PDB file of C-alpha atoms in Angstrom:
ATOM      1  CA  MET A  25      -3.271  69.794  13.586  1.00  0.00           C
ATOM      2  CA  GLN A  26      -2.758  69.713   9.830  1.00  0.00           C
ATOM      3  CA  LEU A  27      -1.850  66.675   7.752  1.00  0.00           C
ATOM      4  CA  LYS A  28       0.905  68.718   6.120  1.00  0.00           C
ATOM      5  CA  SER A  29       2.443  69.371   9.554  1.00  0.00           C
ATOM      6  CA  LEU A  30       2.445  65.648  10.285  1.00  0.00           C
ATOM      7  CA  ARG A  31       4.092  64.907   6.928  1.00  0.00           C
ATOM      8  CA  LEU A  32       6.810  67.442   7.661  1.00  0.00           C
ATOM      9  CA  LEU A  33       7.343  65.939  11.117  1.00  0.00           C
ATOM     10  CA  MET A  34       7.741  62.488   9.544  1.00  0.00           C
ATOM     11  CA  GLY A  35      10.205  63.988   7.071  1.00  0.00           C
ATOM     12  CA  VAL A  36      12.312  65.403   9.889  1.00  0.00           C
ATOM     13  CA  ALA A  37      12.185  62.039  11.682  1.00  0.00           C
ATOM     14  CA  GLU A  38      13.397  60.213   8.563  1.00  0.00           C
ATOM     15  CA  THR A  39      16.031  62.672   7.318  1.00  0.00           C
ATOM     16  CA  GLY A  40      17.249  64.254  10.567  1.00  0.00           C
ATOM     17  CA  SER A  41      17.348  67.570   8.775  1.00  0.00           C
ATOM     18  CA  PHE A  42      15.054  70.539   8.164  1.00  0.00           C
ATOM     19  CA  VAL A  43      16.852  71.273   4.909  1.00  0.00           C
ATOM     20  CA  ALA A  44      16.578  67.705   3.593  1.00  0.00           C
ATOM     21  CA  THR A  45      12.897  67.554   4.615  1.00  0.00           C
ATOM     22  CA  ALA A  46      12.202  70.789   2.711  1.00  0.00           C
ATOM     23  CA  GLN A  47      13.931  69.424  -0.391  1.00  0.00           C
ATOM     24  CA  ARG A  48      12.092  66.093  -0.222  1.00  0.00           C
ATOM     25  CA  LEU A  49       8.652  67.670   0.176  1.00  0.00           C
ATOM     26  CA  HIS A  50       9.304  70.523  -2.278  1.00  0.00           C
ATOM     27  CA  THR A  51       9.013  73.416   0.158  1.00  0.00           C
ATOM     28  CA  VAL A  52      11.368  75.823   1.956  1.00  0.00           C
ATOM     29  CA  GLN A  53      13.155  75.308   5.236  1.00  0.00           C
ATOM     30  CA  SER A  54      11.302  78.163   6.965  1.00  0.00           C
ATOM     31  CA  ASN A  55       7.994  76.416   6.179  1.00  0.00           C
ATOM     32  CA  VAL A  56       9.208  73.207   7.809  1.00  0.00           C
ATOM     33  CA  THR A  57      10.336  75.114  10.881  1.00  0.00           C
ATOM     34  CA  ALA A  58       7.027  76.999  11.121  1.00  0.00           C
ATOM     35  CA  HIS A  59       4.912  73.831  10.920  1.00  0.00           C
ATOM     36  CA  ILE A  60       6.968  72.012  13.568  1.00  0.00           C
ATOM     37  CA  LYS A  61       6.782  75.038  15.859  1.00  0.00           C
ATOM     38  CA  LYS A  62       3.007  75.239  15.379  1.00  0.00           C
ATOM     39  CA  LEU A  63       2.652  71.565  16.305  1.00  0.00           C
ATOM     40  CA  GLU A  64       4.694  72.164  19.470  1.00  0.00           C
ATOM     41  CA  GLU A  65       2.499  75.129  20.411  1.00  0.00           C
ATOM     42  CA  GLU A  66      -0.699  73.137  19.844  1.00  0.00           C
ATOM     43  CA  LEU A  67       0.490  70.192  21.936  1.00  0.00           C
ATOM     44  CA  GLY A  68       2.458  72.145  24.527  1.00  0.00           C
ATOM     45  CA  VAL A  69       5.549  69.939  24.206  1.00  0.00           C
ATOM     46  CA  GLN A  70       8.907  70.035  22.440  1.00  0.00           C
ATOM     47  CA  LEU A  71       8.919  67.646  19.500  1.00  0.00           C
ATOM     48  CA  VAL A  72      12.404  68.197  18.047  1.00  0.00           C
ATOM     49  CA  HIS A  73      15.889  68.575  19.540  1.00  0.00           C
ATOM     50  CA  ARG A  74      17.409  71.498  17.610  1.00  0.00           C
ATOM     51  CA  SER A  75      20.872  71.574  19.175  1.00  0.00           C
ATOM     52  CA  GLY A  76      23.416  69.458  17.347  1.00  0.00           C
ATOM     53  CA  GLN A  77      21.886  66.776  15.128  1.00  0.00           C
ATOM     54  CA  VAL A  78      18.166  67.331  14.560  1.00  0.00           C
ATOM     55  CA  ARG A  79      16.194  64.474  16.096  1.00  0.00           C
ATOM     56  CA  LEU A  80      12.799  63.845  17.635  1.00  0.00           C
ATOM     57  CA  THR A  81      12.238  64.060  21.365  1.00  0.00           C
ATOM     58  CA  THR A  82      10.418  61.301  23.214  1.00  0.00           C
ATOM     59  CA  ALA A  83       7.180  63.241  22.690  1.00  0.00           C
ATOM     60  CA  GLY A  84       8.060  63.711  19.029  1.00  0.00           C
ATOM     61  CA  MET A  85       8.592  59.982  18.537  1.00  0.00           C
ATOM     62  CA  ALA A  86       5.254  59.232  20.209  1.00  0.00           C
ATOM     63  CA  LEU A  87       3.483  61.672  17.874  1.00  0.00           C
ATOM     64  CA  ALA A  88       5.322  60.217  14.866  1.00  0.00           C
ATOM     65  CA  GLU A  89       3.819  56.789  15.578  1.00  0.00           C
ATOM     66  CA  TYR A  90       0.317  58.260  15.417  1.00  0.00           C
ATOM     67  CA  ALA A  91       1.225  60.436  12.432  1.00  0.00           C
ATOM     68  CA  GLU A  92       2.334  57.411  10.442  1.00  0.00           C
ATOM     69  CA  ARG A  93      -1.017  55.668  10.995  1.00  0.00           C
ATOM     70  CA  ILE A  94      -3.016  58.837  10.327  1.00  0.00           C
ATOM     71  CA  LEU A  95      -1.200  59.596   7.082  1.00  0.00           C
ATOM     72  CA  SER A  96      -1.420  55.983   5.935  1.00  0.00           C
ATOM     73  CA  ALA A  97      -5.209  55.907   6.523  1.00  0.00           C
ATOM     74  CA  HIS A  98      -5.583  59.267   4.759  1.00  0.00           C
ATOM     75  CA  ASP A  99      -3.635  58.091   1.702  1.00  0.00           C
ATOM     76  CA  GLU A 100      -5.568  54.812   1.582  1.00  0.00           C
ATOM     77  CA  ALA A 101      -8.894  56.662   1.685  1.00  0.00           C
ATOM     78  CA  LEU A 102      -7.811  58.966  -1.142  1.00  0.00           C
ATOM     79  CA  SER A 103      -6.667  56.059  -3.277  1.00  0.00           C
ATOM     80  CA  LEU A 104     -10.157  54.534  -3.194  1.00  0.00           C
ATOM     81  CA  PHE A 105     -11.464  57.434  -5.244  1.00  0.00           C
ATOM     82  CA  LYS A 106      -8.633  57.802  -7.713  1.00  0.00           C
ATOM     83  CA  GLY A 107      -9.219  56.247 -11.105  1.00  0.00           C
ATOM     84  CA  ASP A 108     -10.726  52.764 -11.063  1.00  0.00           C
ATOM     85  CA  ARG A 109      -8.912  51.419  -8.041  1.00  0.00           C
ATOM     86  CA  VAL A 110     -11.015  48.828  -6.237  1.00  0.00           C
ATOM     87  CA  ALA A 111      -8.340  46.688  -4.552  1.00  0.00           C
ATOM     88  CA  GLY A 112      -9.009  46.227  -0.854  1.00  0.00           C
ATOM     89  CA  SER A 113     -12.342  48.059  -0.969  1.00  0.00           C
ATOM     90  CA  ARG A 114     -15.633  46.867   0.515  1.00  0.00           C
ATOM     91  CA  LEU A 115     -19.000  46.651  -1.224  1.00  0.00           C
ATOM     92  CA  ARG A 116     -22.216  45.954   0.704  1.00  0.00           C
ATOM     93  CA  ILE A 117     -25.255  44.906  -1.327  1.00  0.00           C
ATOM     94  CA  GLY A 118     -28.765  44.172  -0.071  1.00  0.00           C
ATOM     95  CA  ALA A 119     -31.342  42.040  -1.888  1.00  0.00           C
ATOM     96  CA  MET A 120     -34.624  40.216  -1.465  1.00  0.00           C
ATOM     97  CA  GLU A 121     -34.533  36.440  -0.947  1.00  0.00           C
ATOM     98  CA  THR A 122     -36.049  35.717  -4.364  1.00  0.00           C
ATOM     99  CA  THR A 123     -33.660  38.065  -6.184  1.00  0.00           C
ATOM    100  CA  THR A 124     -30.714  36.560  -4.328  1.00  0.00           C
ATOM    101  CA  ALA A 125     -31.739  33.029  -5.244  1.00  0.00           C
ATOM    102  CA  LEU A 126     -32.383  33.539  -8.946  1.00  0.00           C
ATOM    103  CA  ARG A 127     -31.171  36.838 -10.385  1.00  0.00           C
ATOM    104  CA  LEU A 128     -28.042  37.664  -8.416  1.00  0.00           C
ATOM    105  CA  PRO A 129     -25.815  34.584  -8.830  1.00  0.00           C
ATOM    106  CA  PRO A 130     -24.678  35.481 -12.381  1.00  0.00           C
ATOM    107  CA  VAL A 131     -24.175  39.117 -11.339  1.00  0.00           C
ATOM    108  CA  LEU A 132     -22.155  38.210  -8.256  1.00  0.00           C
ATOM    109  CA  ALA A 133     -20.114  35.606 -10.143  1.00  0.00           C
ATOM    110  CA  ALA A 134     -19.276  38.031 -12.949  1.00  0.00           C
ATOM    111  CA  PHE A 135     -18.313  40.816 -10.537  1.00  0.00           C
ATOM    112  CA  HIS A 136     -16.234  38.538  -8.302  1.00  0.00           C
ATOM    113  CA  GLY A 137     -14.478  37.111 -11.351  1.00  0.00           C
ATOM    114  CA  ALA A 138     -13.527  40.585 -12.558  1.00  0.00           C
ATOM    115  CA  TYR A 139     -12.741  42.091  -9.132  1.00  0.00           C
ATOM    116  CA  PRO A 140     -11.830  39.270  -6.713  1.00  0.00           C
ATOM    117  CA  GLU A 141     -10.012  41.717  -4.431  1.00  0.00           C
ATOM    118  CA  VAL A 142     -13.233  43.504  -3.440  1.00  0.00           C
ATOM    119  CA  ASP A 143     -14.707  42.480  -0.080  1.00  0.00           C
ATOM    120  CA  LEU A 144     -18.234  41.782  -1.349  1.00  0.00           C
ATOM    121  CA  GLN A 145     -20.906  41.449   1.356  1.00  0.00           C
ATOM    122  CA  LEU A 146     -24.533  40.423   0.725  1.00  0.00           C
ATOM    123  CA  HIS A 147     -27.451  41.140   3.063  1.00  0.00           C
ATOM    124  CA  THR A 148     -30.948  39.720   2.457  1.00  0.00           C
ATOM    125  CA  GLY A 149     -34.321  40.925   3.653  1.00  0.00           C
ATOM    126  CA  PRO A 150     -37.688  42.363   2.606  1.00  0.00           C
ATOM    127  CA  THR A 151     -37.849  45.594   0.628  1.00  0.00           C
ATOM    128  CA  ALA A 152     -38.759  47.846   3.586  1.00  0.00           C
ATOM    129  CA  SER A 153     -35.852  46.535   5.658  1.00  0.00           C
ATOM    130  CA  LEU A 154     -33.422  46.939   2.763  1.00  0.00           C
ATOM    131  CA  VAL A 155     -34.477  50.536   2.149  1.00  0.00           C
ATOM    132  CA  GLU A 156     -34.003  51.269   5.846  1.00  0.00           C
ATOM    133  CA  ARG A 157     -30.474  49.828   5.722  1.00  0.00           C
ATOM    134  CA  LEU A 158     -29.686  51.950   2.662  1.00  0.00           C
ATOM    135  CA  THR A 159     -30.992  55.097   4.354  1.00  0.00           C
ATOM    136  CA  GLU A 160     -28.872  54.393   7.427  1.00  0.00           C
ATOM    137  CA  GLY A 161     -25.748  53.852   5.300  1.00  0.00           C
ATOM    138  CA  LEU A 162     -25.426  50.193   6.257  1.00  0.00           C
ATOM    139  CA  VAL A 163     -25.362  49.059   2.608  1.00  0.00           C
ATOM    140  CA  ASP A 164     -24.136  50.685  -0.600  1.00  0.00           C
ATOM    141  CA  GLY A 165     -26.989  49.567  -2.834  1.00  0.00           C
ATOM    142  CA  VAL A 166     -30.124  47.403  -2.692  1.00  0.00           C
ATOM    143  CA  PHE A 167     -32.381  45.383  -4.976  1.00  0.00           C
ATOM    144  CA  VAL A 168     -36.020  46.135  -4.215  1.00  0.00           C
ATOM    145  CA  ALA A 169     -39.416  45.316  -5.698  1.00  0.00           C
ATOM    146  CA  GLY A 170     -41.249  48.295  -7.109  1.00  0.00           C
ATOM    147  CA  HIS A 171     -40.393  51.942  -7.616  1.00  0.00           C
ATOM    148  CA  LEU A 172     -39.147  53.918  -4.597  1.00  0.00           C
ATOM    149  CA  ASP A 173     -40.454  57.427  -4.119  1.00  0.00           C
ATOM    150  CA  HIS A 174     -37.316  58.978  -2.661  1.00  0.00           C
ATOM    151  CA  PRO A 175     -35.621  62.153  -3.970  1.00  0.00           C
ATOM    152  CA  HIS A 176     -32.070  61.129  -3.067  1.00  0.00           C
ATOM    153  CA  TYR A 177     -31.878  57.675  -4.647  1.00  0.00           C
ATOM    154  CA  HIS A 178     -30.653  56.728  -8.087  1.00  0.00           C
ATOM    155  CA  LEU A 179     -32.892  53.934  -9.398  1.00  0.00           C
ATOM    156  CA  GLU A 180     -32.297  51.484 -12.230  1.00  0.00           C
ATOM    157  CA  LYS A 181     -34.968  49.037 -13.344  1.00  0.00           C
ATOM    158  CA  VAL A 182     -33.004  45.844 -13.907  1.00  0.00           C
ATOM    159  CA  PHE A 183     -35.452  42.927 -13.927  1.00  0.00           C
ATOM    160  CA  SER A 184     -39.147  42.443 -14.627  1.00  0.00           C
ATOM    161  CA  GLU A 185     -40.993  39.646 -12.878  1.00  0.00           C
ATOM    162  CA  GLU A 186     -44.364  37.944 -13.424  1.00  0.00           C
ATOM    163  CA  LEU A 187     -45.880  36.927 -10.109  1.00  0.00           C
ATOM    164  CA  VAL A 188     -47.892  33.702  -9.855  1.00  0.00           C
ATOM    165  CA  LEU A 189     -49.992  31.916  -7.268  1.00  0.00           C
ATOM    166  CA  VAL A 190     -48.136  28.850  -5.978  1.00  0.00           C
ATOM    167  CA  SER A 191     -49.661  25.706  -4.458  1.00  0.00           C
ATOM    168  CA  ALA A 192     -48.980  22.029  -3.889  1.00  0.00           C
ATOM    169  CA  ASN A 193     -51.621  20.927  -6.424  1.00  0.00           C
ATOM    170  CA  PRO A 194     -52.358  21.854 -10.055  1.00  0.00           C
ATOM    171  CA  MET A 195     -54.850  24.717 -10.428  1.00  0.00           C
ATOM    172  CA  MET A 196     -57.121  25.205 -13.421  1.00  0.00           C
ATOM    173  CA  ALA A 197     -58.528  28.512 -12.145  1.00  0.00           C
ATOM    174  CA  MET A 198     -58.203  30.974  -9.293  1.00  0.00           C
ATOM    175  CA  PRO A 199     -59.508  29.510  -6.023  1.00  0.00           C
ATOM    176  CA  THR A 200     -63.016  30.631  -5.115  1.00  0.00           C
ATOM    177  CA  THR A 201     -63.676  33.358  -2.590  1.00  0.00           C
ATOM    178  CA  GLU A 202     -64.965  30.714  -0.179  1.00  0.00           C
ATOM    179  CA  ALA A 203     -61.742  28.715  -0.533  1.00  0.00           C
ATOM    180  CA  LEU A 204     -59.566  31.798  -0.023  1.00  0.00           C
ATOM    181  CA  LEU A 205     -61.470  32.749   3.127  1.00  0.00           C
ATOM    182  CA  THR A 206     -60.200  29.626   4.873  1.00  0.00           C
ATOM    183  CA  ALA A 207     -56.836  29.366   3.106  1.00  0.00           C
ATOM    184  CA  THR A 208     -53.418  30.026   4.624  1.00  0.00           C
ATOM    185  CA  PHE A 209     -50.906  32.161   2.747  1.00  0.00           C
ATOM    186  CA  LEU A 210     -47.176  31.870   3.318  1.00  0.00           C
ATOM    187  CA  ALA A 211     -45.182  35.085   3.097  1.00  0.00           C
ATOM    188  CA  PHE A 212     -42.039  36.846   4.173  1.00  0.00           C
ATOM    189  CA  ARG A 213     -42.342  39.224   7.111  1.00  0.00           C
ATOM    190  CA  GLN A 214     -43.950  42.670   6.963  1.00  0.00           C
ATOM    191  CA  GLY A 215     -42.253  45.004   4.497  1.00  0.00           C
ATOM    192  CA  CYS A 216     -42.026  42.400   1.736  1.00  0.00           C
ATOM    193  CA  SER A 217     -43.419  43.695  -1.570  1.00  0.00           C
ATOM    194  CA  TYR A 218     -44.639  40.224  -2.567  1.00  0.00           C
ATOM    195  CA  ARG A 219     -46.606  40.026   0.680  1.00  0.00           C
ATOM    196  CA  GLN A 220     -48.325  43.246  -0.369  1.00  0.00           C
ATOM    197  CA  ARG A 221     -49.290  41.545  -3.628  1.00  0.00           C
ATOM    198  CA  ILE A 222     -50.917  38.736  -1.641  1.00  0.00           C
ATOM    199  CA  GLU A 223     -53.027  41.364   0.098  1.00  0.00           C
ATOM    200  CA  LEU A 224     -53.899  42.948  -3.277  1.00  0.00           C
ATOM    201  CA  LEU A 225     -54.880  39.529  -4.649  1.00  0.00           C
ATOM    202  CA  LEU A 226     -57.166  38.841  -1.704  1.00  0.00           C
ATOM    203  CA  ALA A 227     -58.799  42.258  -2.082  1.00  0.00           C
ATOM    204  CA  HIS A 228     -59.216  41.619  -5.821  1.00  0.00           C
ATOM    205  CA  CYS A 229     -61.012  38.374  -5.000  1.00  0.00           C
ATOM    206  CA  GLY A 230     -63.223  40.048  -2.394  1.00  0.00           C
ATOM    207  CA  VAL A 231     -61.460  38.597   0.651  1.00  0.00           C
ATOM    208  CA  SER A 232     -60.902  41.139   3.414  1.00  0.00           C
ATOM    209  CA  ALA A 233     -58.673  38.945   5.589  1.00  0.00           C
ATOM    210  CA  ALA A 234     -56.840  35.641   5.466  1.00  0.00           C
ATOM    211  CA  ARG A 235     -54.364  33.716   7.563  1.00  0.00           C
ATOM    212  CA  ILE A 236     -50.788  34.741   6.729  1.00  0.00           C
ATOM    213  CA  PHE A 237     -47.961  32.619   8.086  1.00  0.00           C
ATOM    214  CA  GLU A 238     -44.557  34.347   8.107  1.00  0.00           C
ATOM    215  CA  LEU A 239     -41.370  32.550   7.065  1.00  0.00           C
ATOM    216  CA  GLY A 240     -37.815  33.783   6.839  1.00  0.00           C
ATOM    217  CA  SER A 241     -36.388  31.890   3.891  1.00  0.00           C
ATOM    218  CA  LEU A 242     -37.388  30.951   0.378  1.00  0.00           C
ATOM    219  CA  ASP A 243     -36.626  27.254   0.842  1.00  0.00           C
ATOM    220  CA  ALA A 244     -38.818  27.102   3.955  1.00  0.00           C
ATOM    221  CA  MET A 245     -41.661  28.797   2.114  1.00  0.00           C
ATOM    222  CA  LEU A 246     -41.508  26.477  -0.890  1.00  0.00           C
ATOM    223  CA  GLY A 247     -41.198  23.442   1.364  1.00  0.00           C
ATOM    224  CA  CYS A 248     -44.313  24.401   3.324  1.00  0.00           C
ATOM    225  CA  VAL A 249     -46.264  25.047   0.126  1.00  0.00           C
ATOM    226  CA  ALA A 250     -45.191  21.658  -1.231  1.00  0.00           C
ATOM    227  CA  ALA A 251     -46.366  20.036   2.005  1.00  0.00           C
ATOM    228  CA  GLY A 252     -49.849  21.471   1.466  1.00  0.00           C
ATOM    229  CA  MET A 253     -49.738  24.101   4.186  1.00  0.00           C
ATOM    230  CA  GLY A 254     -51.048  26.875   1.952  1.00  0.00           C
ATOM    231  CA  TYR A 255     -50.467  29.204  -0.983  1.00  0.00           C
ATOM    232  CA  THR A 256     -47.836  31.837  -1.694  1.00  0.00           C
ATOM    233  CA  VAL A 257     -47.114  34.444  -4.372  1.00  0.00           C
ATOM    234  CA  LEU A 258     -43.678  34.463  -6.009  1.00  0.00           C
ATOM    235  CA  PRO A 259     -42.042  35.324  -9.336  1.00  0.00           C
ATOM    236  CA  ARG A 260     -42.731  32.736 -12.035  1.00  0.00           C
ATOM    237  CA  ALA A 261     -39.011  32.422 -12.768  1.00  0.00           C
ATOM    238  CA  THR A 262     -38.339  31.526  -9.119  1.00  0.00           C
ATOM    239  CA  VAL A 263     -41.087  28.892  -9.102  1.00  0.00           C
ATOM    240  CA  GLU A 264     -39.930  27.334 -12.367  1.00  0.00           C
ATOM    241  CA  ALA A 265     -36.365  27.131 -11.060  1.00  0.00           C
ATOM    242  CA  HIS A 266     -37.554  25.150  -8.011  1.00  0.00           C
ATOM    243  CA  GLN A 267     -40.541  23.320  -9.507  1.00  0.00           C
ATOM    244  CA  HIS A 268     -38.871  19.946 -10.032  1.00  0.00           C
ATOM    245  CA  ARG A 269     -37.240  19.947  -6.604  1.00  0.00           C
ATOM    246  CA  PHE A 270     -40.396  20.788  -4.632  1.00  0.00           C
ATOM    247  CA  GLY A 271     -43.120  19.448  -6.937  1.00  0.00           C
ATOM    248  CA  ILE A 272     -45.084  22.695  -6.760  1.00  0.00           C
ATOM    249  CA  HIS A 273     -47.535  24.224  -9.246  1.00  0.00           C
ATOM    250  CA  CYS A 274     -48.415  27.760 -10.225  1.00  0.00           C
ATOM    251  CA  LEU A 275     -51.230  29.783 -11.760  1.00  0.00           C
ATOM    252  CA  ALA A 276     -51.092  33.163 -13.492  1.00  0.00           C
ATOM    253  CA  LEU A 277     -52.407  36.111 -11.492  1.00  0.00           C
ATOM    254  CA  PRO A 278     -54.661  38.901 -12.791  1.00  0.00           C
ATOM    255  CA  ALA A 279     -52.588  41.293 -14.940  1.00  0.00           C
ATOM    256  CA  PRO A 280     -52.631  44.346 -12.620  1.00  0.00           C
ATOM    257  CA  ILE A 281     -51.236  42.243  -9.776  1.00  0.00           C
ATOM    258  CA  ALA A 282     -48.850  40.009 -11.686  1.00  0.00           C
ATOM    259  CA  GLN A 283     -46.315  42.537 -12.999  1.00  0.00           C
ATOM    260  CA  VAL A 284     -43.566  43.784 -10.664  1.00  0.00           C
ATOM    261  CA  ASP A 285     -40.227  45.336 -11.505  1.00  0.00           C
ATOM    262  CA  THR A 286     -37.001  44.920  -9.567  1.00  0.00           C
ATOM    263  CA  TYR A 287     -34.936  48.077  -9.122  1.00  0.00           C
ATOM    264  CA  PHE A 288     -31.382  48.628  -7.978  1.00  0.00           C
ATOM    265  CA  ALA A 289     -31.302  51.630  -5.644  1.00  0.00           C
ATOM    266  CA  ALA A 290     -28.254  53.539  -4.472  1.00  0.00           C
ATOM    267  CA  ALA A 291     -27.142  57.079  -3.728  1.00  0.00           C
ATOM    268  CA  GLN A 292     -26.588  59.420  -6.671  1.00  0.00           C
ATOM    269  CA  PRO A 293     -23.719  58.288  -8.990  1.00  0.00           C
ATOM    270  CA  ALA A 294     -21.497  61.263  -8.105  1.00  0.00           C
ATOM    271  CA  THR A 295     -21.026  59.703  -4.653  1.00  0.00           C
ATOM    272  CA  TRP A 296     -20.245  56.150  -5.815  1.00  0.00           C
ATOM    273  CA  THR A 297     -16.983  54.457  -4.965  1.00  0.00           C
ATOM    274  CA  PRO A 298     -15.139  52.791  -7.868  1.00  0.00           C
ATOM    275  CA  ALA A 299     -16.263  49.402  -6.519  1.00  0.00           C
ATOM    276  CA  LEU A 300     -19.941  50.381  -6.619  1.00  0.00           C
ATOM    277  CA  ALA A 301     -19.559  51.894 -10.096  1.00  0.00           C
ATOM    278  CA  ARG A 302     -17.976  48.670 -11.392  1.00  0.00           C
ATOM    279  CA  PHE A 303     -20.746  46.625  -9.760  1.00  0.00           C
ATOM    280  CA  VAL A 304     -23.436  48.674 -11.507  1.00  0.00           C
ATOM    281  CA  ASP A 305     -21.592  48.247 -14.817  1.00  0.00           C
ATOM    282  CA  THR A 306     -21.542  44.487 -14.275  1.00  0.00           C
ATOM    283  CA  LEU A 307     -25.214  44.481 -13.296  1.00  0.00           C
ATOM    284  CA  ARG A 308     -26.157  46.343 -16.477  1.00  0.00           C
ATOM    285  CA  GLN A 309     -24.243  43.877 -18.629  1.00  0.00           C
ATOM    286  CA  VAL A 310     -25.801  40.818 -16.997  1.00  0.00           C
ATOM    287  CA  ALA A 311     -29.304  42.330 -16.993  1.00  0.00           C
ATOM    288  CA  ALA A 312     -28.979  43.264 -20.670  1.00  0.00           C
ATOM    289  CA  SER A 313     -28.117  39.676 -21.559  1.00  0.00           C
ATOM    290  CA  ASP A 314     -31.215  38.467 -19.674  1.00  0.00           C
ATOM    291  CA  THR A 315     -33.730  41.020 -20.879  1.00  0.00           C
ATOM    292  CA  ARG A 316     -33.850  44.426 -22.470  1.00  0.00           C
ATOM    293  CA  ARG A 317     -32.332  46.780 -19.941  1.00  0.00           C
ATOM    294  CA  PRO A 318     -34.708  49.593 -18.901  1.00  0.00           C
ATOM    295  CA  GLU A 319     -33.453  53.153 -18.613  1.00  0.00           C
ATOM    296  CA  ALA A 320     -32.009  54.508 -15.398  1.00  0.00           C
ATOM    297  CA  GLU A 321     -34.008  56.943 -13.325  1.00  0.00           C
ATOM    298  CA  GLY A 322     -32.593  59.685 -11.135  1.00  0.00           C
ATOM    299  CA  VAL A 323     -35.393  60.438  -8.732  1.00  0.00           C
TER     300      VAL A 323
END
């Protein structure tokens, strides 16, 4: 069943004429007749009364109802990829809790202000979970910590973060190995890149294992740190943004552990919808105003 056949059937339904349908759709009458006959052969029913005034049969009218919906959905899908049309489209973005809390608000506000008609959806989670959602096609793009080794993703380094050790009390130096052995660390669930940095820090300090308490939100983590439950590792910018509210303190980490870059990952640009392309443009503009924008990587 071809879309062209359905369009010709709708033309016959609207004009009541093979000749008028041919003129409207810029074809010849024999082509209209051939397509209608082919539809009847495929379905095994008569779709058009040909004696007297041309009109649809009961079966023809039933097919026309489906044809109208099919053709409308087809045209709507095509329009999403023509020019810069973004009206009525959906954009699904995934991000880490810390990125969502600090880096994304100006990006989301700028994009929503420019394209309020886009259905913008935000999903949060650790890096591993976000990458899984991207691979499964459940999101259109994700913000992740660290470089992804994946041949099909387009990566753009958009933010650079300095990680710090966070505690309830001021720290003049890194806690001793003995103190870390009995300390509790607060972290997001497995798959979080910052949790991996906690493990690197402990290994750097000669600690093979420590208690790690999992939490699901940034506010809960900062609240538990402020209450003296333990330490965590977070971006300095995130800590400074919440320092007054929670009364927390931070200490610089060793250089190899402290630096982490945030990337935006998506499929290759040739597959982007106009909405995703406009989002990336907005992201680049906001990131450039915050820090020097790194070059994109197609890996």
